Amino acid sequence: MRLSTLGKVSPTTEPPIRVRPEILAVPPYRQGAVPTRPGFKLSSNENPFPPLPAVEAALIAETGVHRYAGAAMPELRSAIGARFGLDEADAQESVHLAPGSVAILYQLIQAVAGPGDRFVHAWPSFEGYPFLGLASGAECVKVPLAKGARHDLDAMADACTEDTRAVILCSPNNPTGPAIGRAEFDRFMARVPADTLVILDEAYREFVTDAEAVCGEDVLALHPNLVVLRTFSKAFGLAGLRIGYAVGDRRVLAAARTTAIPLAVTAQAEAAARATLTEDSLTVLGTQLEALTERRDALAAALREQGYDVPDAQGNFVWIPLGDESGEHSAGSLAAAFAAEGTLVRPFPGHGVRISIGEADSIAEVLRITGAHAARGMRGEA
Ligand SMILES: *Cc1c(COP(=O)(O)O)cnc(C)c1O
């Protein structure tokens, strides 16, 4: 083929090489709506505050980019381990770092579930979960959420068959908001076979204000089959640097490491993550968290006033359930109303719309748009 023809290959035609049919069956990734004018980006649950000065300083100081980063990263592992009550030596093997906690989800599923095996997760939940088995050939089982947009842990335990190798629990659940309670978590763990991996994905744990919610630190030591996932992407404000971690049994995490792409965590990401864990940084992050959870609770309450059935919100986002596939009560229609005003939110067609908690003045803008949309719906206009 002449080089000049390369650009003309249509992306919809079959690839020139043989690709696994299960990969071809996945619809191509489509970019979300592009805002037509400047507005708020409330579509990816990022921290709206600018990077901490300590993070910027750490990034500027980390100039040795001609070298690979050392994979051990002992200081960061110790700092994370200390937060989970692990001693120095334990932390080195019981804390696993990766370029984002999503990478660890892939590693773990690939390590435990092959062709014919299954992994179970709630639905709607994190959009990435259904694709985690593509590389290994494992199949996902989606268990519908229960009343209040909460995990149906009884149904999830029922779904654990002989072929089930892993269960993913998302607490608080992205995109709907409720956290899993400690008591229901304990009942669930008692029912799941001890040789089945349970992944507790706590990407939004820092935002939880419900005292009854399960907390990885409290339950990790009780269950060798449990791995707790956390990330620096959300509350810690490092989404663009890609760094997340898992804490759990060293033998389970060794299996994840075996399937990992080596040397994928950069020295910049490590330095920035360490800079967020100093006492000074944690104090600043604490005030940010307070502001964000206050905004969240105020937004959820105001949306309920407007007539939306917003479930308990424990992350840095709120959920508006909209079950219609199309029409004015659909997720697409509300997301389009936002996009027309320049603000990006995340529609889940047939389920609802997720709105991230952003800048202080984003709250009034959200309520202005949802209020107008609700009023239009009540008057029956298109
Ligand atoms: C954002 C998110 C993650 C973390 O993503 P990173 O890869 O660490 O940026 C993991 N799980 C859920 C449910 C999330 O929403």
CSV table of C-alpha atoms and ligand atoms in Angstrom, one decimal:
chain,number,residue,atom,x,y,z
A,1,MET,CA,0.0,0.0,0.0
A,2,ARG,CA,1.3,3.4,-0.9
A,3,LEU,CA,1.7,5.7,2.2
A,4,SER,CA,-0.6,8.3,0.7
A,5,THR,CA,-3.5,5.9,0.8
A,6,LEU,CA,-3.1,5.0,4.5
A,7,GLY,CA,-5.2,7.9,5.7
A,8,LYS,CA,-8.1,7.0,3.4
A,9,VAL,CA,-8.8,3.6,5.1
A,10,SER,CA,-12.2,3.9,6.6
A,11,PRO,CA,-12.3,3.2,10.3
A,12,THR,CA,-15.5,1.1,9.8
A,13,THR,CA,-13.9,-1.4,7.4
A,14,GLU,CA,-12.4,-4.6,8.7
A,15,PRO,CA,-8.8,-4.4,9.9
A,16,PRO,CA,-6.1,-5.7,7.5
A,17,ILE,CA,-5.0,-8.4,10.0
A,18,ARG,CA,-7.0,-11.1,11.9
A,19,VAL,CA,-8.4,-9.7,15.1
A,20,ARG,CA,-10.2,-11.8,17.7
A,21,PRO,CA,-14.0,-11.7,17.1
A,22,GLU,CA,-14.8,-10.7,20.7
A,23,ILE,CA,-12.6,-7.7,20.2
A,24,LEU,CA,-14.2,-6.8,16.9
A,25,ALA,CA,-17.6,-7.1,18.5
A,26,VAL,CA,-17.0,-4.2,20.8
A,27,PRO,CA,-18.4,-0.9,19.3
A,28,PRO,CA,-15.7,1.6,18.6
A,29,TYR,CA,-15.1,4.2,21.3
A,30,ARG,CA,-17.0,7.4,20.7
A,31,GLN,CA,-16.0,10.7,22.1
A,32,GLY,CA,-18.6,12.3,24.3
A,33,ALA,CA,-20.5,15.5,23.4
A,34,VAL,CA,-18.2,18.5,22.7
A,35,PRO,CA,-19.4,21.7,24.4
A,36,THR,CA,-20.3,24.5,22.0
A,37,ARG,CA,-19.2,27.2,24.4
A,38,PRO,CA,-17.1,27.5,27.6
A,39,GLY,CA,-18.6,26.0,30.7
A,40,PHE,CA,-18.1,23.5,33.4
A,41,LYS,CA,-16.6,20.0,33.0
A,42,LEU,CA,-18.7,17.9,35.3
A,43,SER,CA,-18.3,14.6,33.4
A,44,SER,CA,-15.3,12.8,34.9
A,45,ASN,CA,-15.5,13.2,38.7
A,46,GLU,CA,-12.2,15.1,38.8
A,47,ASN,CA,-11.2,17.4,41.6
A,48,PRO,CA,-12.0,20.9,40.5
A,49,PHE,CA,-9.4,22.6,42.7
A,50,PRO,CA,-6.1,23.4,40.9
A,51,PRO,CA,-3.0,21.1,41.7
A,52,LEU,CA,-1.5,21.7,45.2
A,53,PRO,CA,1.7,23.9,45.1
A,54,ALA,CA,3.5,20.9,46.7
A,55,VAL,CA,2.5,18.8,43.7
A,56,GLU,CA,3.7,21.4,41.2
A,57,ALA,CA,7.0,21.7,43.0
A,58,ALA,CA,7.5,17.9,43.0
A,59,LEU,CA,6.8,17.7,39.3
A,60,ILE,CA,9.2,20.5,38.5
A,61,ALA,CA,11.9,18.9,40.7
A,62,GLU,CA,11.5,15.5,39.0
A,63,THR,CA,13.6,16.0,35.9
A,64,GLY,CA,15.3,12.7,35.3
A,65,VAL,CA,13.0,11.6,32.5
A,66,HIS,CA,15.8,10.0,30.4
A,67,ARG,CA,15.9,7.2,33.0
A,68,TYR,CA,13.3,4.6,33.8
A,69,ALA,CA,11.7,5.1,37.3
A,70,GLY,CA,12.7,2.7,40.0
A,71,ALA,CA,9.9,0.2,40.3
A,72,ALA,CA,10.2,-0.3,44.1
A,73,MET,CA,9.0,3.2,45.2
A,74,PRO,CA,9.5,2.3,48.8
A,75,GLU,CA,8.7,5.6,50.4
A,76,LEU,CA,5.3,5.9,48.6
A,77,ARG,CA,4.5,2.3,49.5
A,78,SER,CA,5.4,3.0,53.2
A,79,ALA,CA,3.3,6.1,53.3
A,80,ILE,CA,0.3,4.3,51.8
A,81,GLY,CA,0.9,1.2,54.0
A,82,ALA,CA,0.9,3.4,57.2
A,83,ARG,CA,-2.6,4.7,56.3
A,84,PHE,CA,-3.7,1.0,56.3
A,85,GLY,CA,-1.8,0.2,59.6
A,86,LEU,CA,0.9,-1.8,57.8
A,87,ASP,CA,4.5,-1.8,59.0
A,88,GLU,CA,7.4,-0.8,56.8
A,89,ALA,CA,8.2,-4.3,55.6
A,90,ASP,CA,4.7,-5.4,55.0
A,91,ALA,CA,3.9,-2.3,53.0
A,92,GLN,CA,6.5,-3.1,50.4
A,93,GLU,CA,4.6,-6.2,49.3
A,94,SER,CA,1.0,-5.6,50.4
A,95,VAL,CA,0.8,-2.3,48.5
A,96,HIS,CA,0.7,-2.5,44.7
A,97,LEU,CA,1.1,0.6,42.5
A,98,ALA,CA,-0.1,1.0,39.0
A,99,PRO,CA,-0.8,3.8,36.4
A,100,GLY,CA,-4.4,4.2,37.7
A,101,SER,CA,-6.5,1.8,39.7
A,102,VAL,CA,-8.2,0.8,36.4
A,103,ALA,CA,-4.9,-0.8,35.4
A,104,ILE,CA,-5.1,-2.9,38.6
A,105,LEU,CA,-8.6,-4.0,37.8
A,106,TYR,CA,-7.4,-5.3,34.4
A,107,GLN,CA,-4.4,-7.0,36.0
A,108,LEU,CA,-6.5,-8.8,38.7
A,109,ILE,CA,-9.2,-10.0,36.3
A,110,GLN,CA,-6.5,-11.2,33.8
A,111,ALA,CA,-4.7,-13.0,36.7
A,112,VAL,CA,-7.8,-14.8,38.0
A,113,ALA,CA,-10.3,-15.3,35.2
A,114,GLY,CA,-9.7,-16.9,31.8
A,115,PRO,CA,-12.0,-18.3,29.1
A,116,GLY,CA,-15.1,-19.9,30.6
A,117,ASP,CA,-14.6,-18.1,33.9
A,118,ARG,CA,-16.8,-15.2,35.1
A,119,PHE,CA,-16.6,-12.1,37.2
A,120,VAL,CA,-19.5,-10.4,38.9
A,121,HIS,CA,-20.3,-6.7,39.3
A,122,ALA,CA,-23.3,-4.5,39.9
A,123,TRP,CA,-25.0,-2.6,37.1
A,124,PRO,CA,-25.2,0.3,36.4
A,125,SER,CA,-21.7,0.7,37.9
A,126,PHE,CA,-18.3,1.8,36.6
A,127,GLU,CA,-18.4,1.8,32.8
A,128,GLY,CA,-15.0,0.1,32.6
A,129,TYR,CA,-16.1,-3.1,34.4
A,130,PRO,CA,-17.8,-5.0,31.5
A,131,PHE,CA,-14.6,-4.8,29.4
A,132,LEU,CA,-12.2,-6.2,32.0
A,133,GLY,CA,-12.4,-9.7,30.7
A,134,LEU,CA,-11.8,-8.9,27.0
A,135,ALA,CA,-8.0,-9.6,27.3
A,136,SER,CA,-8.4,-12.9,29.1
A,137,GLY,CA,-11.6,-14.2,27.6
A,138,ALA,CA,-13.6,-14.1,30.9
A,139,GLU,CA,-17.3,-13.2,30.9
A,140,CYS,CA,-18.9,-10.5,33.1
A,141,VAL,CA,-22.1,-11.0,35.0
A,142,LYS,CA,-24.1,-7.8,35.6
A,143,VAL,CA,-26.3,-7.8,38.7
A,144,PRO,CA,-28.9,-5.0,38.7
A,145,LEU,CA,-28.9,-2.5,41.5
A,146,ALA,CA,-31.5,-2.8,44.2
A,147,LYS,CA,-33.9,-0.1,45.4
A,148,GLY,CA,-32.2,3.2,46.2
A,149,ALA,CA,-29.6,2.5,43.4
A,150,ARG,CA,-27.6,0.4,45.9
A,151,HIS,CA,-25.7,-2.8,45.4
A,152,ASP,CA,-27.9,-5.9,45.7
A,153,LEU,CA,-25.4,-7.9,47.7
A,154,ASP,CA,-27.7,-10.9,48.2
A,155,ALA,CA,-28.2,-11.2,44.5
A,156,MET,CA,-24.5,-10.8,43.9
A,157,ALA,CA,-23.7,-13.6,46.3
A,158,ASP,CA,-26.4,-15.7,44.6
A,159,ALA,CA,-24.6,-15.0,41.3
A,160,CYS,CA,-21.3,-16.5,42.5
A,161,THR,CA,-21.3,-19.9,40.8
A,162,GLU,CA,-18.6,-22.5,40.5
A,163,ASP,CA,-17.1,-20.5,37.6
A,164,THR,CA,-17.0,-17.2,39.3
A,165,ARG,CA,-13.4,-16.1,40.0
A,166,ALA,CA,-14.0,-12.5,41.1
A,167,VAL,CA,-16.6,-10.0,42.4
A,168,ILE,CA,-16.2,-6.3,42.1
A,169,LEU,CA,-17.9,-4.1,44.7
A,170,CYS,CA,-17.9,-0.3,44.0
A,171,SER,CA,-18.4,1.7,47.1
A,172,PRO,CA,-19.6,4.5,46.8
A,173,ASN,CA,-21.1,3.2,43.5
A,174,ASN,CA,-20.1,5.2,40.4
A,175,PRO,CA,-22.4,6.5,38.9
A,176,THR,CA,-25.3,6.2,41.4
A,177,GLY,CA,-23.7,7.3,44.7
A,178,PRO,CA,-24.7,5.0,47.6
A,179,ALA,CA,-21.9,3.4,49.6
A,180,ILE,CA,-22.1,-0.3,50.8
A,181,GLY,CA,-22.9,-0.6,54.5
A,182,ARG,CA,-20.5,-2.4,56.8
A,183,ALA,CA,-23.1,-4.9,58.0
A,184,GLU,CA,-24.2,-5.9,54.5
A,185,PHE,CA,-20.6,-6.2,53.5
A,186,ASP,CA,-19.9,-8.5,56.4
A,187,ARG,CA,-22.9,-10.7,55.4
A,188,PHE,CA,-21.8,-10.8,51.8
A,189,MET,CA,-18.2,-11.8,52.7
A,190,ALA,CA,-19.5,-14.6,54.8
A,191,ARG,CA,-21.4,-16.0,51.8
A,192,VAL,CA,-18.7,-15.7,49.1
A,193,PRO,CA,-16.4,-18.7,48.7
A,194,ALA,CA,-13.0,-17.9,50.4
A,195,ASP,CA,-11.1,-18.7,47.2
A,196,THR,CA,-13.0,-16.1,45.2
A,197,LEU,CA,-11.4,-12.7,44.8
A,198,VAL,CA,-13.4,-9.8,46.1
A,199,ILE,CA,-12.3,-6.4,44.8
A,200,LEU,CA,-13.5,-3.4,46.9
A,201,ASP,CA,-13.2,-0.5,44.5
A,202,GLU,CA,-13.1,2.6,46.8
A,203,ALA,CA,-12.1,5.2,44.2
A,204,TYR,CA,-14.3,7.7,46.1
A,205,ARG,CA,-13.8,6.6,49.7
A,206,GLU,CA,-12.4,10.0,50.8
A,207,PHE,CA,-15.8,11.7,50.0
A,208,VAL,CA,-17.9,9.3,52.2
A,209,THR,CA,-19.7,10.9,55.1
A,210,ASP,CA,-22.0,8.0,56.0
A,211,ALA,CA,-20.6,6.5,59.2
A,212,GLU,CA,-22.2,3.1,58.5
A,213,ALA,CA,-20.3,2.7,55.2
A,214,VAL,CA,-17.7,-0.1,54.8
A,215,CYS,CA,-14.1,1.1,54.9
A,216,GLY,CA,-11.2,-0.9,53.4
A,217,GLU,CA,-8.9,-0.2,56.3
A,218,ASP,CA,-11.3,-1.8,58.8
A,219,VAL,CA,-12.0,-5.0,56.8
A,220,LEU,CA,-8.8,-5.8,54.9
A,221,ALA,CA,-7.2,-7.9,57.7
A,222,LEU,CA,-10.3,-10.0,58.0
A,223,HIS,CA,-10.3,-11.4,54.5
A,224,PRO,CA,-7.3,-12.8,52.6
A,225,ASN,CA,-9.4,-12.9,49.4
A,226,LEU,CA,-10.1,-9.1,49.6
A,227,VAL,CA,-8.2,-6.5,47.7
A,228,VAL,CA,-9.0,-2.8,48.3
A,229,LEU,CA,-8.5,-0.4,45.4
A,230,ARG,CA,-7.8,3.3,45.8
A,231,THR,CA,-6.7,6.1,43.5
A,232,PHE,CA,-4.9,9.4,43.5
A,233,SER,CA,-7.1,10.5,40.5
A,234,LYS,CA,-10.2,11.8,42.4
A,235,ALA,CA,-9.9,13.3,45.9
A,236,PHE,CA,-6.1,13.7,45.6
A,237,GLY,CA,-6.4,15.6,42.3
A,238,LEU,CA,-3.9,13.7,40.2
A,239,ALA,CA,-6.2,12.3,37.4
A,240,GLY,CA,-3.9,13.3,34.6
A,241,LEU,CA,-0.8,11.7,36.1
A,242,ARG,CA,-2.3,8.2,36.3
A,243,ILE,CA,-1.5,6.6,39.6
A,244,GLY,CA,-3.6,4.3,41.8
A,245,TYR,CA,-3.0,1.4,44.2
A,246,ALA,CA,-4.2,-1.8,45.7
A,247,VAL,CA,-3.8,-3.1,49.2
A,248,GLY,CA,-4.2,-6.7,50.0
A,249,ASP,CA,-2.6,-10.1,50.5
A,250,ARG,CA,0.9,-10.1,49.0
A,251,ARG,CA,0.3,-13.4,47.1
A,252,VAL,CA,-2.8,-12.0,45.4
A,253,LEU,CA,-1.0,-8.8,44.5
A,254,ALA,CA,2.0,-10.8,43.2
A,255,ALA,CA,-0.4,-12.3,40.7
A,256,ALA,CA,-1.6,-8.9,39.6
A,257,ARG,CA,2.1,-7.8,39.2
A,258,THR,CA,2.7,-10.7,37.0
A,259,THR,CA,0.1,-9.5,34.5
A,260,ALA,CA,1.1,-5.8,34.8
A,261,ILE,CA,3.0,-3.8,32.1
A,262,PRO,CA,6.4,-3.3,33.7
A,263,LEU,CA,7.7,0.2,34.7
A,264,ALA,CA,4.3,1.9,33.9
A,265,VAL,CA,4.3,4.2,37.0
A,266,THR,CA,6.4,7.3,36.3
A,267,ALA,CA,8.7,9.0,38.7
A,268,GLN,CA,6.6,12.2,38.2
A,269,ALA,CA,3.4,10.4,39.3
A,270,GLU,CA,5.2,8.9,42.3
A,271,ALA,CA,6.7,12.2,43.4
A,272,ALA,CA,3.3,13.9,43.0
A,273,ALA,CA,1.5,11.2,45.0
A,274,ARG,CA,4.1,11.5,47.8
A,275,ALA,CA,3.6,15.3,47.8
A,276,THR,CA,-0.1,14.8,48.5
A,277,LEU,CA,0.5,12.6,51.5
A,278,THR,CA,2.5,15.1,53.6
A,279,GLU,CA,0.7,16.6,56.7
A,280,ASP,CA,0.5,20.0,55.0
A,281,SER,CA,-1.1,18.7,51.8
A,282,LEU,CA,-3.5,16.5,53.7
A,283,THR,CA,-4.7,19.5,55.6
A,284,VAL,CA,-5.4,21.4,52.4
A,285,LEU,CA,-7.0,18.3,50.8
A,286,GLY,CA,-9.2,18.0,53.9
A,287,THR,CA,-10.6,21.5,53.4
A,288,GLN,CA,-11.2,20.7,49.7
A,289,LEU,CA,-13.1,17.6,50.7
A,290,GLU,CA,-15.2,19.5,53.2
A,291,ALA,CA,-16.2,22.0,50.5
A,292,LEU,CA,-16.9,19.4,47.9
A,293,THR,CA,-19.1,17.2,50.2
A,294,GLU,CA,-21.0,20.3,51.3
A,295,ARG,CA,-21.6,21.3,47.7
A,296,ARG,CA,-22.6,17.7,46.9
A,297,ASP,CA,-25.2,17.5,49.8
A,298,ALA,CA,-26.6,21.0,48.8
A,299,LEU,CA,-26.9,20.0,45.2
A,300,ALA,CA,-28.5,16.6,45.9
A,301,ALA,CA,-31.1,18.3,48.3
A,302,ALA,CA,-31.9,21.1,45.7
A,303,LEU,CA,-32.3,18.5,42.9
A,304,ARG,CA,-34.8,16.6,45.1
A,305,GLU,CA,-36.6,19.9,45.6
A,306,GLN,CA,-36.9,20.2,41.9
A,307,GLY,CA,-38.6,16.7,41.8
A,308,TYR,CA,-35.6,14.5,40.8
A,309,ASP,CA,-35.3,11.2,42.6
A,310,VAL,CA,-31.6,11.6,43.6
A,311,PRO,CA,-30.3,8.6,45.6
A,312,ASP,CA,-27.9,8.9,48.6
A,313,ALA,CA,-24.7,10.6,47.2
A,314,GLN,CA,-21.5,9.5,48.9
A,315,GLY,CA,-19.0,10.3,46.1
A,316,ASN,CA,-18.1,13.6,44.4
A,317,PHE,CA,-21.1,13.3,42.1
A,318,VAL,CA,-24.9,13.1,42.1
A,319,TRP,CA,-27.1,10.8,40.1
A,320,ILE,CA,-30.3,11.7,38.3
A,321,PRO,CA,-32.2,8.5,37.4
A,322,LEU,CA,-33.9,8.8,34.0
A,323,GLY,CA,-35.0,5.4,32.7
A,324,ASP,CA,-36.3,6.3,29.3
A,325,GLU,CA,-34.2,5.3,26.3
A,326,SER,CA,-35.1,8.4,24.3
A,327,GLY,CA,-37.5,11.4,24.5
A,328,GLU,CA,-37.5,14.4,26.8
A,329,HIS,CA,-37.2,12.2,30.0
A,330,SER,CA,-34.1,10.4,28.8
A,331,ALA,CA,-30.5,10.8,29.9
A,332,GLY,CA,-29.5,11.9,26.4
A,333,SER,CA,-32.0,14.8,26.4
A,334,LEU,CA,-30.9,16.1,29.8
A,335,ALA,CA,-27.2,15.8,28.8
A,336,ALA,CA,-28.0,17.7,25.6
A,337,ALA,CA,-29.6,20.5,27.6
A,338,PHE,CA,-26.4,20.8,29.6
A,339,ALA,CA,-24.2,20.6,26.5
A,340,ALA,CA,-26.2,23.4,24.9
A,341,GLU,CA,-25.1,25.6,27.9
A,342,GLY,CA,-21.5,24.6,27.5
A,343,THR,CA,-21.5,22.2,30.6
A,344,LEU,CA,-20.5,18.6,30.2
A,345,VAL,CA,-22.2,15.9,32.3
A,346,ARG,CA,-22.2,12.1,31.8
A,347,PRO,CA,-25.3,10.4,30.4
A,348,PHE,CA,-25.9,6.7,30.9
A,349,PRO,CA,-28.5,5.9,28.2
A,350,GLY,CA,-31.5,4.2,29.6
A,351,HIS,CA,-30.3,4.8,33.2
A,352,GLY,CA,-29.6,8.4,34.1
A,353,VAL,CA,-27.2,11.3,34.2
A,354,ARG,CA,-24.2,11.7,36.5
A,355,ILE,CA,-23.1,15.2,37.5
A,356,SER,CA,-19.7,15.7,39.1
A,357,ILE,CA,-19.3,18.2,41.9
A,358,GLY,CA,-17.2,21.0,40.4
A,359,GLU,CA,-16.3,24.6,41.1
A,360,ALA,CA,-18.5,26.5,43.6
A,361,ASP,CA,-20.3,28.5,41.0
A,362,SER,CA,-21.1,25.3,39.0
A,363,ILE,CA,-23.8,24.4,41.5
A,364,ALA,CA,-26.1,27.3,40.6
A,365,GLU,CA,-25.6,26.6,36.9
A,366,VAL,CA,-26.5,23.0,37.2
A,367,LEU,CA,-29.6,23.8,39.1
A,368,ARG,CA,-30.6,26.5,36.5
A,369,ILE,CA,-30.4,23.9,33.8
A,370,THR,CA,-32.1,21.0,35.7
A,371,GLY,CA,-34.8,23.4,36.9
A,372,ALA,CA,-35.6,24.6,33.4
A,373,HIS,CA,-35.5,21.0,32.1
A,374,ALA,CA,-37.9,19.8,34.9
A,375,ALA,CA,-40.3,22.7,34.2
A,376,ARG,CA,-40.3,21.9,30.5
A,377,GLY,CA,-41.0,18.2,31.3
A,378,MET,CA,-43.9,19.1,33.6
A,379,ARG,CA,-45.5,21.3,30.9
A,380,GLY,CA,-45.1,18.5,28.4
A,381,GLU,CA,-43.0,20.4,25.9
A,382,ALA,CA,-40.4,18.8,23.8
B,1,LIG,C1,-12.3,6.9,38.5
B,1,LIG,C2,-12.5,5.5,39.0
B,1,LIG,C3,-11.4,4.7,39.1
B,1,LIG,C4,-10.0,5.1,39.1
B,1,LIG,O1,-9.5,5.4,37.9
B,1,LIG,P1,-7.9,5.6,37.8
B,1,LIG,O2,-7.5,4.6,36.8
B,1,LIG,O3,-7.3,5.4,39.1
B,1,LIG,O4,-7.8,7.0,37.4
B,1,LIG,C5,-11.6,3.4,39.6
B,1,LIG,N1,-12.9,2.9,39.8
B,1,LIG,C6,-13.9,3.7,39.7
B,1,LIG,C7,-15.3,3.2,40.1
B,1,LIG,C8,-13.8,5.0,39.3
B,1,LIG,O5,-14.8,5.8,39.1
